[in-house]
PDB file of C-alpha atoms in Angstrom:
ATOM      1  CA  MET N   1     171.660 -81.251  47.898  1.00  0.00           C
ATOM      2  CA  LYS N   2     167.609 -82.386  48.868  1.00  0.00           C
ATOM      3  CA  LYS N   3     167.877 -78.882  50.948  1.00  0.00           C
ATOM      4  CA  LEU N   4     168.734 -77.017  47.932  1.00  0.00           C
ATOM      5  CA  LEU N   5     166.193 -78.282  45.813  1.00  0.00           C
ATOM      6  CA  PHE N   6     162.860 -76.118  46.386  1.00  0.00           C
ATOM      7  CA  PRO N   7     165.012 -72.888  46.868  1.00  0.00           C
ATOM      8  CA  VAL N   8     166.436 -73.636  43.413  1.00  0.00           C
ATOM      9  CA  LEU N   9     162.631 -74.823  42.091  1.00  0.00           C
ATOM     10  CA  LEU N  10     161.429 -71.010  44.008  1.00  0.00           C
ATOM     11  CA  PHE N  11     164.096 -68.616  42.537  1.00  0.00           C
ATOM     12  CA  GLY N  12     164.202 -70.622  38.974  1.00  0.00           C
ATOM     13  CA  THR N  13     159.762 -69.648  39.026  1.00  0.00           C
ATOM     14  CA  LEU N  14     160.376 -66.587  39.918  1.00  0.00           C
ATOM     15  CA  MET N  15     163.148 -65.408  37.493  1.00  0.00           C
ATOM     16  CA  ALA N  16     160.875 -66.804  35.087  1.00  0.00           C
ATOM     17  CA  ASN N  17     157.992 -64.979  36.659  1.00  0.00           C
ATOM     18  CA  ALA N  18     160.217 -61.460  36.337  1.00  0.00           C
ATOM     19  CA  GLN N  19     161.519 -62.055  32.625  1.00  0.00           C
ATOM     20  CA  SER N  20     157.894 -62.879  31.342  1.00  0.00           C
ATOM     21  CA  PRO N  21     156.884 -59.995  29.170  1.00  0.00           C
ATOM     22  CA  LYS N  22     153.381 -58.768  29.808  1.00  0.00           C
ATOM     23  CA  TRP N  23     150.490 -57.251  28.008  1.00  0.00           C
ATOM     24  CA  HIS N  24     150.024 -53.373  29.380  1.00  0.00           C
ATOM     25  CA  VAL N  25     149.025 -49.894  27.640  1.00  0.00           C
ATOM     26  CA  ALA N  26     152.616 -48.577  26.473  1.00  0.00           C
ATOM     27  CA  ALA N  27     151.473 -45.229  24.351  1.00  0.00           C
ATOM     28  CA  THR N  28     148.709 -43.417  23.991  1.00  0.00           C
ATOM     29  CA  TYR N  29     147.700 -41.186  20.828  1.00  0.00           C
ATOM     30  CA  PRO N  30     145.224 -37.851  21.268  1.00  0.00           C
ATOM     31  CA  VAL N  31     143.482 -38.347  18.385  1.00  0.00           C
ATOM     32  CA  LYS N  32     140.937 -34.995  17.098  1.00  0.00           C
ATOM     33  CA  GLY N  33     137.151 -34.975  17.237  1.00  0.00           C
ATOM     34  CA  ASP N  34     134.622 -35.309  19.990  1.00  0.00           C
ATOM     35  CA  GLY N  35     132.084 -38.296  17.280  1.00  0.00           C
ATOM     36  CA  LYS N  36     131.009 -42.067  18.216  1.00  0.00           C
ATOM     37  CA  TRP N  37     133.347 -44.866  17.199  1.00  0.00           C
ATOM     38  CA  ASP N  38     133.944 -48.138  16.151  1.00  0.00           C
ATOM     39  CA  TYR N  39     136.392 -49.972  14.105  1.00  0.00           C
ATOM     40  CA  ILE N  40     139.987 -50.084  13.702  1.00  0.00           C
ATOM     41  CA  ALA N  41     142.044 -50.979  10.949  1.00  0.00           C
ATOM     42  CA  ILE N  42     145.631 -50.892   9.680  1.00  0.00           C
ATOM     43  CA  ASN N  43     146.713 -50.801   6.157  1.00  0.00           C
ATOM     44  CA  PRO N  44     148.115 -52.848   4.725  1.00  0.00           C
ATOM     45  CA  VAL N  45     150.757 -51.144   2.750  1.00  0.00           C
ATOM     46  CA  THR N  46     151.419 -48.315   4.138  1.00  0.00           C
ATOM     47  CA  GLN N  47     151.158 -49.896   7.955  1.00  0.00           C
ATOM     48  CA  GLN N  48     148.989 -46.732   9.162  1.00  0.00           C
ATOM     49  CA  LEU N  49     146.246 -47.089  11.662  1.00  0.00           C
ATOM     50  CA  TYR N  50     142.754 -46.129  10.170  1.00  0.00           C
ATOM     51  CA  THR N  51     140.682 -45.621  12.884  1.00  0.00           C
ATOM     52  CA  ALA N  52     136.531 -45.218  12.266  1.00  0.00           C
ATOM     53  CA  HIS N  53     135.393 -41.735  13.627  1.00  0.00           C
ATOM     54  CA  GLY N  54     132.087 -40.366  13.237  1.00  0.00           C
ATOM     55  CA  THR N  55     131.792 -39.062  10.145  1.00  0.00           C
ATOM     56  CA  GLU N  56     135.382 -39.079   8.817  1.00  0.00           C
ATOM     57  CA  VAL N  57     138.216 -41.924   9.386  1.00  0.00           C
ATOM     58  CA  ASN N  58     140.990 -40.359  11.199  1.00  0.00           C
ATOM     59  CA  ILE N  59     144.621 -41.927   9.955  1.00  0.00           C
ATOM     60  CA  ILE N  60     147.458 -41.908  11.785  1.00  0.00           C
ATOM     61  CA  ASP N  61     151.091 -43.373  12.762  1.00  0.00           C
ATOM     62  CA  LYS N  62     151.012 -46.301  14.654  1.00  0.00           C
ATOM     63  CA  THR N  63     154.745 -45.915  15.743  1.00  0.00           C
ATOM     64  CA  ASN N  64     153.677 -41.913  18.018  1.00  0.00           C
ATOM     65  CA  GLY N  65     149.928 -41.514  16.966  1.00  0.00           C
ATOM     66  CA  THR N  66     151.162 -38.510  14.204  1.00  0.00           C
ATOM     67  CA  GLU N  67     147.934 -37.105  12.585  1.00  0.00           C
ATOM     68  CA  ALA N  68     148.405 -38.868   7.977  1.00  0.00           C
ATOM     69  CA  GLY N  69     145.659 -37.436   7.142  1.00  0.00           C
ATOM     70  CA  THR N  70     141.071 -38.062   7.476  1.00  0.00           C
ATOM     71  CA  ILE N  71     138.576 -39.653   4.965  1.00  0.00           C
ATOM     72  CA  PRO N  72     135.407 -37.499   5.210  1.00  0.00           C
ATOM     73  CA  HIS N  73     131.801 -37.844   4.480  1.00  0.00           C
ATOM     74  CA  THR N  74     131.374 -41.107   6.389  1.00  0.00           C
ATOM     75  CA  GLU N  75     128.509 -41.020   7.455  1.00  0.00           C
ATOM     76  CA  GLY N  76     127.924 -43.003  11.685  1.00  0.00           C
ATOM     77  CA  VAL N  77     131.131 -45.667   9.785  1.00  0.00           C
ATOM     78  CA  HIS N  78     132.073 -48.214  11.314  1.00  0.00           C
ATOM     79  CA  GLY N  79     134.659 -50.343  10.056  1.00  0.00           C
ATOM     80  CA  ILE N  80     137.366 -50.264   7.081  1.00  0.00           C
ATOM     81  CA  ALA N  81     138.929 -52.657   4.531  1.00  0.00           C
ATOM     82  CA  PHE N  82     141.373 -52.751   2.848  1.00  0.00           C
ATOM     83  CA  ALA N  83     142.356 -54.863  -1.116  1.00  0.00           C
ATOM     84  CA  PRO N  84     145.630 -54.048  -2.063  1.00  0.00           C
ATOM     85  CA  ARG N  85     145.709 -56.074  -5.066  1.00  0.00           C
ATOM     86  CA  PHE N  86     143.415 -53.454  -5.989  1.00  0.00           C
ATOM     87  CA  GLY N  87     144.679 -50.865  -5.112  1.00  0.00           C
ATOM     88  CA  LYS N  88     142.128 -49.300  -2.908  1.00  0.00           C
ATOM     89  CA  GLY N  89     139.988 -49.223   0.457  1.00  0.00           C
ATOM     90  CA  PHE N  90     136.033 -49.215   1.718  1.00  0.00           C
ATOM     91  CA  THR N  91     134.810 -47.633   4.369  1.00  0.00           C
ATOM     92  CA  SER N  92     131.383 -48.903   5.874  1.00  0.00           C
ATOM     93  CA  ASN N  93     129.174 -46.019   6.513  1.00  0.00           C
ATOM     94  CA  GLY N  94     126.194 -46.765   8.752  1.00  0.00           C
ATOM     95  CA  LYS N  95     124.057 -43.988   8.019  1.00  0.00           C
ATOM     96  CA  SER N  96     124.632 -43.023   4.548  1.00  0.00           C
ATOM     97  CA  ASN N  97     123.712 -46.865   4.043  1.00  0.00           C
ATOM     98  CA  THR N  98     126.981 -46.176   1.378  1.00  0.00           C
ATOM     99  CA  VAL N  99     130.247 -47.829   0.960  1.00  0.00           C
ATOM    100  CA  THR N 100     133.650 -45.224   0.132  1.00  0.00           C
ATOM    101  CA  VAL N 101     136.008 -46.116  -2.309  1.00  0.00           C
ATOM    102  CA  PHE N 102     139.766 -45.002  -1.120  1.00  0.00           C
ATOM    103  CA  ASP N 103     143.361 -45.079  -2.731  1.00  0.00           C
ATOM    104  CA  ILE N 104     144.789 -47.061  -1.151  1.00  0.00           C
ATOM    105  CA  GLN N 105     148.254 -44.719  -1.066  1.00  0.00           C
ATOM    106  CA  THR N 106     146.850 -41.302  -1.060  1.00  0.00           C
ATOM    107  CA  HIS N 107     143.046 -42.072   0.980  1.00  0.00           C
ATOM    108  CA  GLN N 108     142.133 -39.974  -1.572  1.00  0.00           C
ATOM    109  CA  VAL N 109     137.748 -40.448  -1.985  1.00  0.00           C
ATOM    110  CA  GLN N 110     136.930 -42.569  -6.177  1.00  0.00           C
ATOM    111  CA  ALA N 111     133.563 -43.656  -5.334  1.00  0.00           C
ATOM    112  CA  GLU N 112     130.768 -44.635  -3.453  1.00  0.00           C
ATOM    113  CA  ILE N 113     128.453 -47.850  -2.877  1.00  0.00           C
ATOM    114  CA  ALA N 114     124.986 -48.089  -2.197  1.00  0.00           C
ATOM    115  CA  THR N 115     124.191 -51.189   0.217  1.00  0.00           C
ATOM    116  CA  GLY N 116     121.634 -52.471   2.479  1.00  0.00           C
ATOM    117  CA  GLY N 117     121.273 -50.798   5.485  1.00  0.00           C
ATOM    118  CA  ASN N 118     123.314 -49.894   8.277  1.00  0.00           C
ATOM    119  CA  PRO N 119     126.908 -52.033   6.841  1.00  0.00           C
ATOM    120  CA  ASP N 120     128.239 -52.999   9.983  1.00  0.00           C
ATOM    121  CA  ALA N 121     131.685 -54.273   9.522  1.00  0.00           C
ATOM    122  CA  ILE N 122     133.571 -55.036   6.155  1.00  0.00           C
ATOM    123  CA  LEU N 123     136.295 -57.015   5.368  1.00  0.00           C
ATOM    124  CA  PHE N 124     137.613 -58.190   2.152  1.00  0.00           C
ATOM    125  CA  GLU N 125     137.278 -61.629   1.573  1.00  0.00           C
ATOM    126  CA  PRO N 126     140.116 -63.243  -0.293  1.00  0.00           C
ATOM    127  CA  PHE N 127     138.644 -66.103  -1.764  1.00  0.00           C
ATOM    128  CA  SER N 128     135.913 -65.073  -3.988  1.00  0.00           C
ATOM    129  CA  ASP N 129     138.008 -61.363  -4.285  1.00  0.00           C
ATOM    130  CA  LYS N 130     135.361 -59.147  -2.853  1.00  0.00           C
ATOM    131  CA  VAL N 131     134.325 -57.095  -0.497  1.00  0.00           C
ATOM    132  CA  ILE N 132     131.428 -57.452   2.442  1.00  0.00           C
ATOM    133  CA  THR N 133     129.433 -55.486   4.573  1.00  0.00           C
ATOM    134  CA  CYS N 134     127.065 -56.902   7.386  1.00  0.00           C
ATOM    135  CA  ASN N 135     124.498 -55.177   6.809  1.00  0.00           C
ATOM    136  CA  GLY N 136     122.617 -54.752  10.791  1.00  0.00           C
ATOM    137  CA  ALA N 137     118.693 -52.783   9.731  1.00  0.00           C
ATOM    138  CA  GLY N 138     119.183 -55.067   6.284  1.00  0.00           C
ATOM    139  CA  LYS N 139     119.805 -58.624   8.121  1.00  0.00           C
ATOM    140  CA  ASP N 140     122.646 -59.624   4.849  1.00  0.00           C
ATOM    141  CA  LEU N 141     125.766 -59.028   3.103  1.00  0.00           C
ATOM    142  CA  SER N 142     126.331 -56.933   0.247  1.00  0.00           C
ATOM    143  CA  VAL N 143     128.837 -58.000  -2.181  1.00  0.00           C
ATOM    144  CA  ILE N 144     131.537 -56.117  -3.412  1.00  0.00           C
ATOM    145  CA  ASN N 145     133.557 -56.542  -6.497  1.00  0.00           C
ATOM    146  CA  PRO N 146     136.240 -54.076  -5.220  1.00  0.00           C
ATOM    147  CA  GLY N 147     137.826 -53.523  -9.572  1.00  0.00           C
ATOM    148  CA  THR N 148     134.064 -52.213 -10.938  1.00  0.00           C
ATOM    149  CA  ASN N 149     133.295 -50.906  -7.452  1.00  0.00           C
ATOM    150  CA  LYS N 150     129.707 -52.637  -7.606  1.00  0.00           C
ATOM    151  CA  VAL N 151     128.312 -54.212  -5.404  1.00  0.00           C
ATOM    152  CA  VAL N 152     127.225 -59.038  -6.950  1.00  0.00           C
ATOM    153  CA  ALA N 153     125.520 -60.567  -4.818  1.00  0.00           C
ATOM    154  CA  THR N 154     123.375 -59.721  -1.389  1.00  0.00           C
ATOM    155  CA  ILE N 155     123.052 -62.608   0.987  1.00  0.00           C
ATOM    156  CA  PRO N 156     119.965 -62.849   3.345  1.00  0.00           C
ATOM    157  CA  LEU N 157     120.050 -64.497   6.470  1.00  0.00           C
ATOM    158  CA  LYS N 158     117.341 -63.385   8.583  1.00  0.00           C
ATOM    159  CA  ALA N 159     119.345 -61.912  11.277  1.00  0.00           C
ATOM    160  CA  ARG N 160     121.760 -59.381  12.416  1.00  0.00           C
ATOM    161  CA  PRO N 161     124.846 -60.698  11.483  1.00  0.00           C
ATOM    162  CA  GLU N 162     127.721 -58.346  13.629  1.00  0.00           C
ATOM    163  CA  THR N 163     131.345 -59.749  12.140  1.00  0.00           C
ATOM    164  CA  ALA N 164     132.943 -62.218   9.796  1.00  0.00           C
ATOM    165  CA  VAL N 165     135.577 -64.249   9.189  1.00  0.00           C
ATOM    166  CA  SER N 166     137.235 -65.765   6.093  1.00  0.00           C
ATOM    167  CA  ASP N 167     138.776 -68.919   6.346  1.00  0.00           C
ATOM    168  CA  GLY N 168     140.552 -68.228   2.908  1.00  0.00           C
ATOM    169  CA  ALA N 169     139.511 -71.188   0.963  1.00  0.00           C
ATOM    170  CA  GLY N 170     135.958 -70.377  -0.033  1.00  0.00           C
ATOM    171  CA  HIS N 171     133.983 -70.371   3.558  1.00  0.00           C
ATOM    172  CA  LEU N 172     132.723 -67.253   4.995  1.00  0.00           C
ATOM    173  CA  TYR N 173     131.527 -67.734   8.845  1.00  0.00           C
ATOM    174  CA  VAL N 174     129.432 -65.337  10.323  1.00  0.00           C
ATOM    175  CA  ASN N 175     128.499 -64.081  13.903  1.00  0.00           C
ATOM    176  CA  LEU N 176     124.352 -63.239  13.900  1.00  0.00           C
ATOM    177  CA  GLU N 177     123.896 -61.232  16.341  1.00  0.00           C
ATOM    178  CA  ASP N 178     120.076 -61.441  17.911  1.00  0.00           C
ATOM    179  CA  LYS N 179     120.352 -64.940  16.876  1.00  0.00           C
ATOM    180  CA  SER N 180     123.639 -66.298  18.954  1.00  0.00           C
ATOM    181  CA  SER N 181     124.208 -68.781  15.699  1.00  0.00           C
ATOM    182  CA  ILE N 182     127.358 -68.655  13.398  1.00  0.00           C
ATOM    183  CA  ALA N 183     126.058 -68.713   9.458  1.00  0.00           C
ATOM    184  CA  VAL N 184     128.297 -70.080   6.945  1.00  0.00           C
ATOM    185  CA  ILE N 185     128.650 -69.418   4.040  1.00  0.00           C
ATOM    186  CA  SER N 186     129.988 -70.310   0.621  1.00  0.00           C
ATOM    187  CA  MET N 187     131.913 -67.595  -1.266  1.00  0.00           C
ATOM    188  CA  SER N 188     131.552 -69.482  -4.507  1.00  0.00           C
ATOM    189  CA  THR N 189     127.942 -69.645  -4.591  1.00  0.00           C
ATOM    190  CA  PHE N 190     127.365 -66.737  -2.225  1.00  0.00           C
ATOM    191  CA  LYS N 191     124.246 -68.757  -0.338  1.00  0.00           C
ATOM    192  CA  VAL N 192     124.209 -69.389   3.181  1.00  0.00           C
ATOM    193  CA  GLU N 193     125.068 -73.209   3.375  1.00  0.00           C
ATOM    194  CA  LYS N 194     124.586 -74.073   7.203  1.00  0.00           C
ATOM    195  CA  GLU N 195     123.747 -72.000  10.542  1.00  0.00           C
ATOM    196  CA  TRP N 196     125.214 -73.497  14.711  1.00  0.00           C
ATOM    197  CA  PRO N 197     124.327 -72.337  17.763  1.00  0.00           C
ATOM    198  CA  LEU N 198     126.478 -71.430  19.753  1.00  0.00           C
ATOM    199  CA  GLY N 199     125.607 -73.046  22.464  1.00  0.00           C
ATOM    200  CA  LYS N 200     125.614 -70.956  26.282  1.00  0.00           C
ATOM    201  CA  GLY N 201     127.203 -68.156  24.427  1.00  0.00           C
ATOM    202  CA  GLU N 202     124.530 -65.649  23.790  1.00  0.00           C
ATOM    203  CA  ALA N 203     124.614 -61.848  20.435  1.00  0.00           C
ATOM    204  CA  PRO N 204     128.099 -62.287  19.466  1.00  0.00           C
ATOM    205  CA  THR N 205     130.000 -59.691  18.346  1.00  0.00           C
ATOM    206  CA  GLY N 206     133.540 -59.613  17.785  1.00  0.00           C
ATOM    207  CA  LEU N 207     134.320 -63.090  15.620  1.00  0.00           C
ATOM    208  CA  ALA N 208     138.158 -64.753  15.100  1.00  0.00           C
ATOM    209  CA  ILE N 209     139.541 -67.696  13.257  1.00  0.00           C
ATOM    210  CA  ASP N 210     142.504 -69.999  13.289  1.00  0.00           C
ATOM    211  CA  THR N 211     142.816 -71.605   9.430  1.00  0.00           C
ATOM    212  CA  VAL N 212     145.421 -73.823  10.837  1.00  0.00           C
ATOM    213  CA  THR N 213     142.871 -75.653  13.454  1.00  0.00           C
ATOM    214  CA  HIS N 214     140.247 -74.753  12.114  1.00  0.00           C
ATOM    215  CA  ARG N 215     139.237 -72.703  15.212  1.00  0.00           C
ATOM    216  CA  LEU N 216     136.400 -70.070  15.807  1.00  0.00           C
ATOM    217  CA  PHE N 217     136.535 -67.560  18.289  1.00  0.00           C
ATOM    218  CA  ALA N 218     133.237 -65.503  18.804  1.00  0.00           C
ATOM    219  CA  GLY N 219     132.987 -62.980  22.142  1.00  0.00           C
ATOM    220  CA  CYS N 220     129.194 -63.132  23.367  1.00  0.00           C
ATOM    221  CA  ASP N 221     127.407 -60.303  25.929  1.00  0.00           C
ATOM    222  CA  ASN N 222     127.060 -62.943  28.066  1.00  0.00           C
ATOM    223  CA  LYS N 223     131.234 -62.956  29.009  1.00  0.00           C
ATOM    224  CA  LEU N 224     131.800 -65.752  27.252  1.00  0.00           C
ATOM    225  CA  LEU N 225     134.498 -66.005  23.995  1.00  0.00           C
ATOM    226  CA  VAL N 226     132.613 -69.454  22.311  1.00  0.00           C
ATOM    227  CA  VAL N 227     135.720 -72.025  21.039  1.00  0.00           C
ATOM    228  CA  MET N 228     133.975 -73.546  18.011  1.00  0.00           C
ATOM    229  CA  ASN N 229     135.109 -76.446  15.316  1.00  0.00           C
ATOM    230  CA  ALA N 230     135.374 -73.929  12.317  1.00  0.00           C
ATOM    231  CA  VAL N 231     134.871 -77.932  10.323  1.00  0.00           C
ATOM    232  CA  ASN N 232     131.758 -79.196  11.718  1.00  0.00           C
ATOM    233  CA  GLY N 233     130.408 -76.208  14.168  1.00  0.00           C
ATOM    234  CA  GLN N 234     131.528 -77.530  17.275  1.00  0.00           C
ATOM    235  CA  VAL N 235     131.122 -75.738  20.249  1.00  0.00           C
ATOM    236  CA  VAL N 236     134.392 -77.011  21.735  1.00  0.00           C
ATOM    237  CA  THR N 237     135.058 -75.057  24.732  1.00  0.00           C
ATOM    238  CA  THR N 238     133.913 -71.666  26.665  1.00  0.00           C
ATOM    239  CA  LEU N 239     136.101 -69.173  27.706  1.00  0.00           C
ATOM    240  CA  PRO N 240     135.478 -66.576  30.962  1.00  0.00           C
ATOM    241  CA  ILE N 241     136.481 -63.031  29.191  1.00  0.00           C
ATOM    242  CA  GLY N 242     135.106 -59.558  30.393  1.00  0.00           C
ATOM    243  CA  ASP N 243     131.616 -57.056  30.511  1.00  0.00           C
ATOM    244  CA  GLY N 244     130.897 -56.057  26.685  1.00  0.00           C
ATOM    245  CA  CYS N 245     132.911 -57.626  24.164  1.00  0.00           C
ATOM    246  CA  ASP N 246     132.530 -56.073  21.020  1.00  0.00           C
ATOM    247  CA  GLY N 247     136.412 -56.964  19.279  1.00  0.00           C
ATOM    248  CA  VAL N 248     138.434 -60.313  18.798  1.00  0.00           C
ATOM    249  CA  ALA N 249     141.312 -60.825  17.263  1.00  0.00           C
ATOM    250  CA  PHE N 250     144.197 -63.831  15.953  1.00  0.00           C
ATOM    251  CA  ASP N 251     148.204 -64.179  16.539  1.00  0.00           C
ATOM    252  CA  PRO N 252     148.978 -66.687  13.982  1.00  0.00           C
ATOM    253  CA  ALA N 253     152.144 -66.256  15.081  1.00  0.00           C
ATOM    254  CA  GLY N 254     152.025 -66.553  18.876  1.00  0.00           C
ATOM    255  CA  LYS N 255     149.007 -68.951  18.711  1.00  0.00           C
ATOM    256  CA  ILE N 256     147.642 -65.553  20.872  1.00  0.00           C
ATOM    257  CA  ILE N 257     143.417 -65.233  21.071  1.00  0.00           C
ATOM    258  CA  PHE N 258     142.588 -61.282  22.828  1.00  0.00           C
ATOM    259  CA  THR N 259     139.446 -59.809  23.462  1.00  0.00           C
ATOM    260  CA  SER N 260     138.395 -55.482  23.953  1.00  0.00           C
ATOM    261  CA  ASN N 261     135.942 -55.783  26.487  1.00  0.00           C
ATOM    262  CA  GLY N 262     134.137 -52.220  27.247  1.00  0.00           C
ATOM    263  CA  GLU N 263     134.382 -52.202  31.302  1.00  0.00           C
ATOM    264  CA  GLY N 264     137.691 -52.192  30.642  1.00  0.00           C
ATOM    265  CA  THR N 265     140.124 -55.396  29.686  1.00  0.00           C
ATOM    266  CA  LEU N 266     141.442 -57.033  27.612  1.00  0.00           C
ATOM    267  CA  SER N 267     141.747 -60.364  27.970  1.00  0.00           C
ATOM    268  CA  VAL N 268     144.023 -62.680  27.004  1.00  0.00           C
ATOM    269  CA  PHE N 269     144.456 -66.768  25.788  1.00  0.00           C
ATOM    270  CA  ARG N 270     146.945 -68.837  24.268  1.00  0.00           C
ATOM    271  CA  GLU N 271     145.491 -71.694  21.975  1.00  0.00           C
ATOM    272  CA  ASP N 272     148.129 -74.594  23.263  1.00  0.00           C
ATOM    273  CA  SER N 273     146.416 -76.890  20.869  1.00  0.00           C
ATOM    274  CA  ALA N 274     142.947 -77.529  18.924  1.00  0.00           C
ATOM    275  CA  ASP N 275     141.108 -77.785  22.277  1.00  0.00           C
ATOM    276  CA  LYS N 276     143.614 -76.690  24.080  1.00  0.00           C
ATOM    277  CA  TYR N 277     143.432 -73.332  25.464  1.00  0.00           C
ATOM    278  CA  THR N 278     145.491 -70.670  28.873  1.00  0.00           C
ATOM    279  CA  SER N 279     144.160 -67.516  30.092  1.00  0.00           C
ATOM    280  CA  LEU N 280     147.301 -65.455  30.404  1.00  0.00           C
ATOM    281  CA  GLY N 281     146.040 -62.821  32.616  1.00  0.00           C
ATOM    282  CA  THR N 282     143.712 -59.104  31.683  1.00  0.00           C
ATOM    283  CA  VAL N 283     145.531 -56.381  30.940  1.00  0.00           C
ATOM    284  CA  PRO N 284     143.409 -52.873  32.323  1.00  0.00           C
ATOM    285  CA  THR N 285     142.500 -50.578  28.973  1.00  0.00           C
ATOM    286  CA  ALA N 286     139.904 -48.145  29.869  1.00  0.00           C
ATOM    287  CA  LYS N 287     136.142 -48.463  29.875  1.00  0.00           C
ATOM    288  CA  GLY N 288     134.657 -48.019  26.601  1.00  0.00           C
ATOM    289  CA  ALA N 289     137.699 -49.535  24.823  1.00  0.00           C
ATOM    290  CA  ARG N 290     135.565 -52.285  22.852  1.00  0.00           C
ATOM    291  CA  THR N 291     137.133 -52.701  19.673  1.00  0.00           C
ATOM    292  CA  LEU N 292     140.426 -53.505  18.624  1.00  0.00           C
ATOM    293  CA  VAL N 293     143.092 -54.261  15.673  1.00  0.00           C
ATOM    294  CA  TYR N 294     145.897 -56.790  16.353  1.00  0.00           C
ATOM    295  CA  ASP N 295     149.308 -55.818  14.399  1.00  0.00           C
ATOM    296  CA  PRO N 296     151.048 -59.305  13.269  1.00  0.00           C
ATOM    297  CA  LEU N 297     154.501 -56.732  12.695  1.00  0.00           C
ATOM    298  CA  THR N 298     154.663 -55.115  16.249  1.00  0.00           C
ATOM    299  CA  GLN N 299     152.660 -57.768  18.331  1.00  0.00           C
ATOM    300  CA  ASP N 300     150.701 -54.655  19.312  1.00  0.00           C
ATOM    301  CA  VAL N 301     147.306 -54.714  20.434  1.00  0.00           C
ATOM    302  CA  PHE N 302     145.070 -51.004  19.364  1.00  0.00           C
ATOM    303  CA  LEU N 303     142.192 -49.700  21.004  1.00  0.00           C
ATOM    304  CA  PRO N 304     139.943 -46.735  20.443  1.00  0.00           C
ATOM    305  CA  VAL N 305     138.304 -44.828  23.128  1.00  0.00           C
ATOM    306  CA  ALA N 306     137.419 -41.663  24.373  1.00  0.00           C
ATOM    307  CA  ASP N 307     135.721 -40.613  27.950  1.00  0.00           C
ATOM    308  CA  ARG N 308     131.993 -39.943  29.197  1.00  0.00           C
ATOM    309  CA  HIS N 309     129.405 -37.851  30.540  1.00  0.00           C
ATOM    310  CA  SER N 310     127.191 -36.654  31.347  1.00  0.00           C
ATOM    311  CA  GLY N 311     125.688 -34.812  29.130  1.00  0.00           C
ATOM    312  CA  PRO N 312     123.229 -31.785  29.758  1.00  0.00           C
ATOM    313  CA  ASP N 313     120.083 -33.539  29.030  1.00  0.00           C
ATOM    314  CA  GLY N 314     121.773 -36.564  31.550  1.00  0.00           C
ATOM    315  CA  LYS N 315     121.965 -38.894  29.006  1.00  0.00           C
ATOM    316  CA  PRO N 316     125.964 -40.012  28.798  1.00  0.00           C
ATOM    317  CA  ALA N 317     127.771 -38.597  26.185  1.00  0.00           C
ATOM    318  CA  ILE N 318     131.439 -38.114  24.659  1.00  0.00           C
ATOM    319  CA  ALA N 319     133.720 -35.953  27.026  1.00  0.00           C
ATOM    320  CA  PRO N 320     134.642 -33.618  24.486  1.00  0.00           C
ATOM    321  CA  GLY N 321     139.040 -33.723  23.999  1.00  0.00           C
ATOM    322  CA  THR N 322     138.913 -37.090  25.700  1.00  0.00           C
ATOM    323  CA  PHE N 323     139.319 -40.005  22.466  1.00  0.00           C
ATOM    324  CA  ARG N 324     143.084 -41.319  21.735  1.00  0.00           C
ATOM    325  CA  VAL N 325     144.480 -44.787  20.944  1.00  0.00           C
ATOM    326  CA  LEU N 326     145.738 -46.498  23.012  1.00  0.00           C
ATOM    327  CA  ALA N 327     148.829 -49.300  22.039  1.00  0.00           C
ATOM    328  CA  VAL N 328     148.553 -52.291  24.745  1.00  0.00           C
ATOM    329  CA  ARG N 329     152.020 -53.680  23.722  1.00  0.00           C
ATOM    330  CA  LYS N 330     154.798 -56.635  25.824  1.00  0.00           C
TER     331      LYS N 330
END
């Protein structure tokens, strides 16, 4: 029997490996237009994909890539957020320093709101029922009441905010890119309460949170994912990721963390416990695919990207007709 132990174990290992699901680019959805791109989001009501793209937002069916509409005149659009209870969506328009308000079902534009300079990331914060923009040039946050379409507060940061996440319990966490730290903001007072350094992490971009274990996941420019305790700001660990990260997503059901890296990879980790993490590998994507959105319904990850070539002036330019959304799944 002992002689059979090794072959049996080896066969079991091979079978386990053969049956283990692996993430891969399973579909590619071409999207019209050749402008620059940034964030991508999923409408929680219609389940359509919204991708920020130059001067408009492209809306596509996430199952097959079919066009479903556009939100036009969003100059330098960066991100999209949704407030389902209010029946509204919002885009952050970096070049016009505005937020466009649209109907969450019909996509019809309802209003335009002036914000701080160069609104970049945008999110709906559930504790306060407010929409927040991270204003890069203004080095502050604009707090918008989605019921009245009015800015009700401006939160100064004295540093460039990149991305923000909420714990849903009254705290907003903001990556401060040029200070390599995270600001903690009270959503009751709209004031900064604390600022925590990211240790070895430099120039944080993407940010995600596990509200159960109270862990923040900050993707940094020096190829590190910093795991931080969201209660006391202590750095729990750092994990190696690909170069050019600009997006981090967390799957609360599977306890999986994804980072989208502009070098053309997706780094995947499992949160075994609050303080233990395991690498699940690196998924090849496409060079420039640096932002992402995770779909909790299908467990897919979507990444916008386009090819680049040398323009007439010799500088890198977007190759016409190459903009697309990659669907990564098991």
